[in-house]
Amino acid sequence: MDHPRPVPVPAPLTEPYWTACRRGELALQRCSGCERFVHFPEASCPFCGGERLSYETVGGSGTVHTFSVVHRSFLPGFEPPYVVAWVDLPEGVRVFGDVTGCAPADVRIGMPVGVHFVELDGFGPIPTWRPA
């Protein structure tokens, strides 16, 4: 029996991220103190401790920093093999996500990728990364 993929549960901290995804945009927190981007969302800046973090849209292009090909999934709704990766963005932040749109064997460190939004049943658009 197929199990559906779990859906995110937006919270006040993450709702602006998901709202941007619904617009087809990738938005990340940015600290008003040190001006660094922060991912995953945090209540305070992990770099300077600042508490004023607003969401800003980023370009959505990057390069694969590192990745793993998952051959045995422990979560329902994830069909192996699939690729999860850390992606370096030119804005100076590293984000996490799936790499889709190519065979897992074709993913490489340094590979240019771009954000792509796919519809998650029962939730809405979520970001994934595809070869650029």
mmCIF file with all atom_site columns, C-alpha atoms in Angstrom, residues 1-125:
data_model
loop_
_atom_site.group_PDB
_atom_site.id
_atom_site.type_symbol
_atom_site.label_atom_id
_atom_site.label_alt_id
_atom_site.label_comp_id
_atom_site.label_asym_id
_atom_site.label_entity_id
_atom_site.label_seq_id
_atom_site.pdbx_PDB_ins_code
_atom_site.Cartn_x
_atom_site.Cartn_y
_atom_site.Cartn_z
_atom_site.occupancy
_atom_site.B_iso_or_equiv
_atom_site.pdbx_formal_charge
_atom_site.auth_seq_id
_atom_site.auth_comp_id
_atom_site.auth_asym_id
_atom_site.auth_atom_id
_atom_site.pdbx_PDB_model_num
ATOM 1   C CA . MET A 1 1   ? 0.000  0.000  0.000   1.00 0.00 ? 1   MET A CA 1
ATOM 2   C CA . ASP A 1 2   ? 1.310  3.422  -0.948  1.00 0.00 ? 2   ASP A CA 1
ATOM 3   C CA . HIS A 1 3   ? 1.568  5.932  1.864   1.00 0.00 ? 3   HIS A CA 1
ATOM 4   C CA . PRO A 1 4   ? 1.253  9.654  1.204   1.00 0.00 ? 4   PRO A CA 1
ATOM 5   C CA . ARG A 1 5   ? 4.229  11.869 1.794   1.00 0.00 ? 5   ARG A CA 1
ATOM 6   C CA . PRO A 1 6   ? 4.010  13.810 5.056   1.00 0.00 ? 6   PRO A CA 1
ATOM 7   C CA . VAL A 1 7   ? 3.014  17.426 4.599   1.00 0.00 ? 7   VAL A CA 1
ATOM 8   C CA . PRO A 1 8   ? 4.749  20.355 6.303   1.00 0.00 ? 8   PRO A CA 1
ATOM 9   C CA . VAL A 1 9   ? 2.970  21.982 9.223   1.00 0.00 ? 9   VAL A CA 1
ATOM 10  C CA . PRO A 1 10  ? 3.516  25.732 8.909   1.00 0.00 ? 10  PRO A CA 1
ATOM 11  C CA . ALA A 1 11  ? 4.142  27.613 12.142  1.00 0.00 ? 11  ALA A CA 1
ATOM 12  C CA . PRO A 1 12  ? 4.403  31.368 12.689  1.00 0.00 ? 12  PRO A CA 1
ATOM 13  C CA . LEU A 1 13  ? 8.173  31.087 12.124  1.00 0.00 ? 13  LEU A CA 1
ATOM 14  C CA . THR A 1 14  ? 7.845  29.257 8.780   1.00 0.00 ? 14  THR A CA 1
ATOM 15  C CA . GLU A 1 15  ? 4.586  30.608 7.344   1.00 0.00 ? 15  GLU A CA 1
ATOM 16  C CA . PRO A 1 16  ? 6.329  33.396 5.324   1.00 0.00 ? 16  PRO A CA 1
ATOM 17  C CA . TYR A 1 17  ? 8.523  30.713 3.689   1.00 0.00 ? 17  TYR A CA 1
ATOM 18  C CA . TRP A 1 18  ? 5.488  28.673 2.610   1.00 0.00 ? 18  TRP A CA 1
ATOM 19  C CA . THR A 1 19  ? 3.589  31.790 1.509   1.00 0.00 ? 19  THR A CA 1
ATOM 20  C CA . ALA A 1 20  ? 6.514  32.642 -0.794  1.00 0.00 ? 20  ALA A CA 1
ATOM 21  C CA . CYS A 1 21  ? 6.504  29.076 -2.151  1.00 0.00 ? 21  CYS A CA 1
ATOM 22  C CA . ARG A 1 22  ? 2.825  29.506 -3.061  1.00 0.00 ? 22  ARG A CA 1
ATOM 23  C CA . ARG A 1 23  ? 3.910  32.559 -5.117  1.00 0.00 ? 23  ARG A CA 1
ATOM 24  C CA . GLY A 1 24  ? 6.624  30.461 -6.819  1.00 0.00 ? 24  GLY A CA 1
ATOM 25  C CA . GLU A 1 25  ? 9.413  32.233 -4.914  1.00 0.00 ? 25  GLU A CA 1
ATOM 26  C CA . LEU A 1 26  ? 12.164 31.019 -2.620  1.00 0.00 ? 26  LEU A CA 1
ATOM 27  C CA . ALA A 1 27  ? 12.357 33.304 0.419   1.00 0.00 ? 27  ALA A CA 1
ATOM 28  C CA . LEU A 1 28  ? 14.845 32.928 3.267   1.00 0.00 ? 28  LEU A CA 1
ATOM 29  C CA . GLN A 1 29  ? 15.305 34.736 6.547   1.00 0.00 ? 29  GLN A CA 1
ATOM 30  C CA . ARG A 1 30  ? 17.839 37.553 6.627   1.00 0.00 ? 30  ARG A CA 1
ATOM 31  C CA . CYS A 1 31  ? 19.177 39.117 9.806   1.00 0.00 ? 31  CYS A CA 1
ATOM 32  C CA . SER A 1 32  ? 18.837 42.887 9.941   1.00 0.00 ? 32  SER A CA 1
ATOM 33  C CA . GLY A 1 33  ? 21.890 43.053 12.251  1.00 0.00 ? 33  GLY A CA 1
ATOM 34  C CA . CYS A 1 34  ? 24.614 41.138 10.406  1.00 0.00 ? 34  CYS A CA 1
ATOM 35  C CA . GLU A 1 35  ? 22.691 40.908 7.086   1.00 0.00 ? 35  GLU A CA 1
ATOM 36  C CA . ARG A 1 36  ? 23.405 37.174 6.724   1.00 0.00 ? 36  ARG A CA 1
ATOM 37  C CA . PHE A 1 37  ? 20.809 34.777 5.377   1.00 0.00 ? 37  PHE A CA 1
ATOM 38  C CA . VAL A 1 38  ? 19.637 32.018 7.705   1.00 0.00 ? 38  VAL A CA 1
ATOM 39  C CA . HIS A 1 39  ? 18.368 28.555 6.737   1.00 0.00 ? 39  HIS A CA 1
ATOM 40  C CA . PHE A 1 40  ? 16.587 26.646 8.342   1.00 0.00 ? 40  PHE A CA 1
ATOM 41  C CA . PRO A 1 41  ? 14.289 29.261 9.942   1.00 0.00 ? 41  PRO A CA 1
ATOM 42  C CA . GLU A 1 42  ? 15.366 30.391 13.403  1.00 0.00 ? 42  GLU A CA 1
ATOM 43  C CA . ALA A 1 43  ? 13.876 32.650 16.094  1.00 0.00 ? 43  ALA A CA 1
ATOM 44  C CA . SER A 1 44  ? 17.232 34.460 16.402  1.00 0.00 ? 44  SER A CA 1
ATOM 45  C CA . CYS A 1 45  ? 20.286 34.769 14.187  1.00 0.00 ? 45  CYS A CA 1
ATOM 46  C CA . PRO A 1 46  ? 22.749 31.908 14.770  1.00 0.00 ? 46  PRO A CA 1
ATOM 47  C CA . PHE A 1 47  ? 25.610 34.210 13.694  1.00 0.00 ? 47  PHE A CA 1
ATOM 48  C CA . CYS A 1 48  ? 25.095 37.374 15.753  1.00 0.00 ? 48  CYS A CA 1
ATOM 49  C CA . GLY A 1 49  ? 22.149 36.617 18.022  1.00 0.00 ? 49  GLY A CA 1
ATOM 50  C CA . GLY A 1 50  ? 19.985 39.288 16.408  1.00 0.00 ? 50  GLY A CA 1
ATOM 51  C CA . GLU A 1 51  ? 16.265 38.854 16.796  1.00 0.00 ? 51  GLU A CA 1
ATOM 52  C CA . ARG A 1 52  ? 15.062 40.774 13.736  1.00 0.00 ? 52  ARG A CA 1
ATOM 53  C CA . LEU A 1 53  ? 14.934 38.273 10.894  1.00 0.00 ? 53  LEU A CA 1
ATOM 54  C CA . SER A 1 54  ? 12.697 39.028 7.937   1.00 0.00 ? 54  SER A CA 1
ATOM 55  C CA . TYR A 1 55  ? 12.118 36.937 4.832   1.00 0.00 ? 55  TYR A CA 1
ATOM 56  C CA . GLU A 1 56  ? 13.666 38.033 1.523   1.00 0.00 ? 56  GLU A CA 1
ATOM 57  C CA . THR A 1 57  ? 13.274 36.456 -1.882  1.00 0.00 ? 57  THR A CA 1
ATOM 58  C CA . VAL A 1 58  ? 16.492 34.934 -3.247  1.00 0.00 ? 58  VAL A CA 1
ATOM 59  C CA . GLY A 1 59  ? 17.365 34.158 -6.850  1.00 0.00 ? 59  GLY A CA 1
ATOM 60  C CA . GLY A 1 60  ? 16.818 30.415 -6.765  1.00 0.00 ? 60  GLY A CA 1
ATOM 61  C CA . SER A 1 61  ? 20.011 29.288 -8.479  1.00 0.00 ? 61  SER A CA 1
ATOM 62  C CA . GLY A 1 62  ? 22.894 27.479 -6.849  1.00 0.00 ? 62  GLY A CA 1
ATOM 63  C CA . THR A 1 63  ? 25.356 24.625 -6.936  1.00 0.00 ? 63  THR A CA 1
ATOM 64  C CA . VAL A 1 64  ? 25.291 21.266 -5.199  1.00 0.00 ? 64  VAL A CA 1
ATOM 65  C CA . HIS A 1 65  ? 27.642 21.419 -2.192  1.00 0.00 ? 65  HIS A CA 1
ATOM 66  C CA . THR A 1 66  ? 27.134 17.800 -1.133  1.00 0.00 ? 66  THR A CA 1
ATOM 67  C CA . PHE A 1 67  ? 24.421 15.179 -1.553  1.00 0.00 ? 67  PHE A CA 1
ATOM 68  C CA . SER A 1 68  ? 23.244 11.721 -0.593  1.00 0.00 ? 68  SER A CA 1
ATOM 69  C CA . VAL A 1 69  ? 21.377 9.185  -2.659  1.00 0.00 ? 69  VAL A CA 1
ATOM 70  C CA . VAL A 1 70  ? 18.821 7.543  -0.409  1.00 0.00 ? 70  VAL A CA 1
ATOM 71  C CA . HIS A 1 71  ? 18.294 3.894  -1.304  1.00 0.00 ? 71  HIS A CA 1
ATOM 72  C CA . ARG A 1 72  ? 16.196 2.896  1.707   1.00 0.00 ? 72  ARG A CA 1
ATOM 73  C CA . SER A 1 73  ? 13.617 5.360  2.882   1.00 0.00 ? 73  SER A CA 1
ATOM 74  C CA . PHE A 1 74  ? 12.418 5.347  6.462   1.00 0.00 ? 74  PHE A CA 1
ATOM 75  C CA . LEU A 1 75  ? 9.643  7.861  5.811   1.00 0.00 ? 75  LEU A CA 1
ATOM 76  C CA . PRO A 1 76  ? 6.338  7.158  4.082   1.00 0.00 ? 76  PRO A CA 1
ATOM 77  C CA . GLY A 1 77  ? 5.809  8.730  0.684   1.00 0.00 ? 77  GLY A CA 1
ATOM 78  C CA . PHE A 1 78  ? 9.484  8.895  -0.323  1.00 0.00 ? 78  PHE A CA 1
ATOM 79  C CA . GLU A 1 79  ? 10.213 6.445  -3.118  1.00 0.00 ? 79  GLU A CA 1
ATOM 80  C CA . PRO A 1 80  ? 13.893 5.434  -3.265  1.00 0.00 ? 80  PRO A CA 1
ATOM 81  C CA . PRO A 1 81  ? 16.238 6.075  -4.806  1.00 0.00 ? 81  PRO A CA 1
ATOM 82  C CA . TYR A 1 82  ? 16.068 9.833  -4.326  1.00 0.00 ? 82  TYR A CA 1
ATOM 83  C CA . VAL A 1 83  ? 18.632 12.584 -3.760  1.00 0.00 ? 83  VAL A CA 1
ATOM 84  C CA . VAL A 1 84  ? 18.846 15.067 -0.898  1.00 0.00 ? 84  VAL A CA 1
ATOM 85  C CA . ALA A 1 85  ? 21.436 17.814 -1.094  1.00 0.00 ? 85  ALA A CA 1
ATOM 86  C CA . TRP A 1 86  ? 22.876 20.922 0.460   1.00 0.00 ? 86  TRP A CA 1
ATOM 87  C CA . VAL A 1 87  ? 22.870 23.640 -2.198  1.00 0.00 ? 87  VAL A CA 1
ATOM 88  C CA . ASP A 1 88  ? 25.092 26.745 -2.038  1.00 0.00 ? 88  ASP A CA 1
ATOM 89  C CA . LEU A 1 89  ? 23.334 29.912 -3.187  1.00 0.00 ? 89  LEU A CA 1
ATOM 90  C CA . PRO A 1 90  ? 25.204 32.979 -4.469  1.00 0.00 ? 90  PRO A CA 1
ATOM 91  C CA . GLU A 1 91  ? 23.579 34.978 -1.644  1.00 0.00 ? 91  GLU A CA 1
ATOM 92  C CA . GLY A 1 92  ? 25.997 33.199 0.732   1.00 0.00 ? 92  GLY A CA 1
ATOM 93  C CA . VAL A 1 93  ? 23.637 30.668 2.286   1.00 0.00 ? 93  VAL A CA 1
ATOM 94  C CA . ARG A 1 94  ? 23.358 26.886 2.046   1.00 0.00 ? 94  ARG A CA 1
ATOM 95  C CA . VAL A 1 95  ? 19.896 25.337 1.725   1.00 0.00 ? 95  VAL A CA 1
ATOM 96  C CA . PHE A 1 96  ? 18.671 21.758 1.943   1.00 0.00 ? 96  PHE A CA 1
ATOM 97  C CA . GLY A 1 97  ? 16.362 19.973 -0.479  1.00 0.00 ? 97  GLY A CA 1
ATOM 98  C CA . ASP A 1 98  ? 15.620 17.236 -2.957  1.00 0.00 ? 98  ASP A CA 1
ATOM 99  C CA . VAL A 1 99  ? 17.333 17.105 -6.345  1.00 0.00 ? 99  VAL A CA 1
ATOM 100 C CA . THR A 1 100 ? 14.882 16.041 -9.038  1.00 0.00 ? 100 THR A CA 1
ATOM 101 C CA . GLY A 1 101 ? 14.729 16.114 -12.812 1.00 0.00 ? 101 GLY A CA 1
ATOM 102 C CA . CYS A 1 102 ? 17.662 13.769 -13.387 1.00 0.00 ? 102 CYS A CA 1
ATOM 103 C CA . ALA A 1 103 ? 18.803 10.296 -12.466 1.00 0.00 ? 103 ALA A CA 1
ATOM 104 C CA . PRO A 1 104 ? 20.366 10.075 -8.980  1.00 0.00 ? 104 PRO A CA 1
ATOM 105 C CA . ALA A 1 105 ? 23.572 8.773  -10.608 1.00 0.00 ? 105 ALA A CA 1
ATOM 106 C CA . ASP A 1 106 ? 23.860 12.030 -12.585 1.00 0.00 ? 106 ASP A CA 1
ATOM 107 C CA . VAL A 1 107 ? 24.001 14.352 -9.546  1.00 0.00 ? 107 VAL A CA 1
ATOM 108 C CA . ARG A 1 108 ? 27.488 15.743 -8.873  1.00 0.00 ? 108 ARG A CA 1
ATOM 109 C CA . ILE A 1 109 ? 29.126 18.088 -6.385  1.00 0.00 ? 109 ILE A CA 1
ATOM 110 C CA . GLY A 1 110 ? 29.398 21.493 -8.070  1.00 0.00 ? 110 GLY A CA 1
ATOM 111 C CA . MET A 1 111 ? 26.456 20.801 -10.394 1.00 0.00 ? 111 MET A CA 1
ATOM 112 C CA . PRO A 1 112 ? 24.473 23.976 -11.171 1.00 0.00 ? 112 PRO A CA 1
ATOM 113 C CA . VAL A 1 113 ? 20.844 23.710 -10.043 1.00 0.00 ? 113 VAL A CA 1
ATOM 114 C CA . GLY A 1 114 ? 17.768 25.893 -9.939  1.00 0.00 ? 114 GLY A CA 1
ATOM 115 C CA . VAL A 1 115 ? 14.766 25.869 -7.675  1.00 0.00 ? 115 VAL A CA 1
ATOM 116 C CA . HIS A 1 116 ? 11.614 24.288 -9.024  1.00 0.00 ? 116 HIS A CA 1
ATOM 117 C CA . PHE A 1 117 ? 8.287  24.049 -7.223  1.00 0.00 ? 117 PHE A CA 1
ATOM 118 C CA . VAL A 1 118 ? 6.269  20.831 -7.238  1.00 0.00 ? 118 VAL A CA 1
ATOM 119 C CA . GLU A 1 119 ? 2.767  20.372 -5.923  1.00 0.00 ? 119 GLU A CA 1
ATOM 120 C CA . LEU A 1 120 ? 2.583  18.257 -2.767  1.00 0.00 ? 120 LEU A CA 1
ATOM 121 C CA . ASP A 1 121 ? -0.883 16.695 -2.552  1.00 0.00 ? 121 ASP A CA 1
ATOM 122 C CA . GLY A 1 122 ? -2.842 18.124 0.338   1.00 0.00 ? 122 GLY A CA 1
ATOM 123 C CA . PHE A 1 123 ? -0.421 21.009 0.882   1.00 0.00 ? 123 PHE A CA 1
ATOM 124 C CA . GLY A 1 124 ? 0.692  23.046 -2.121  1.00 0.00 ? 124 GLY A CA 1
ATOM 125 C CA . PRO A 1 125 ? 3.993  23.909 -3.813  1.00 0.00 ? 125 PRO A CA 1
#
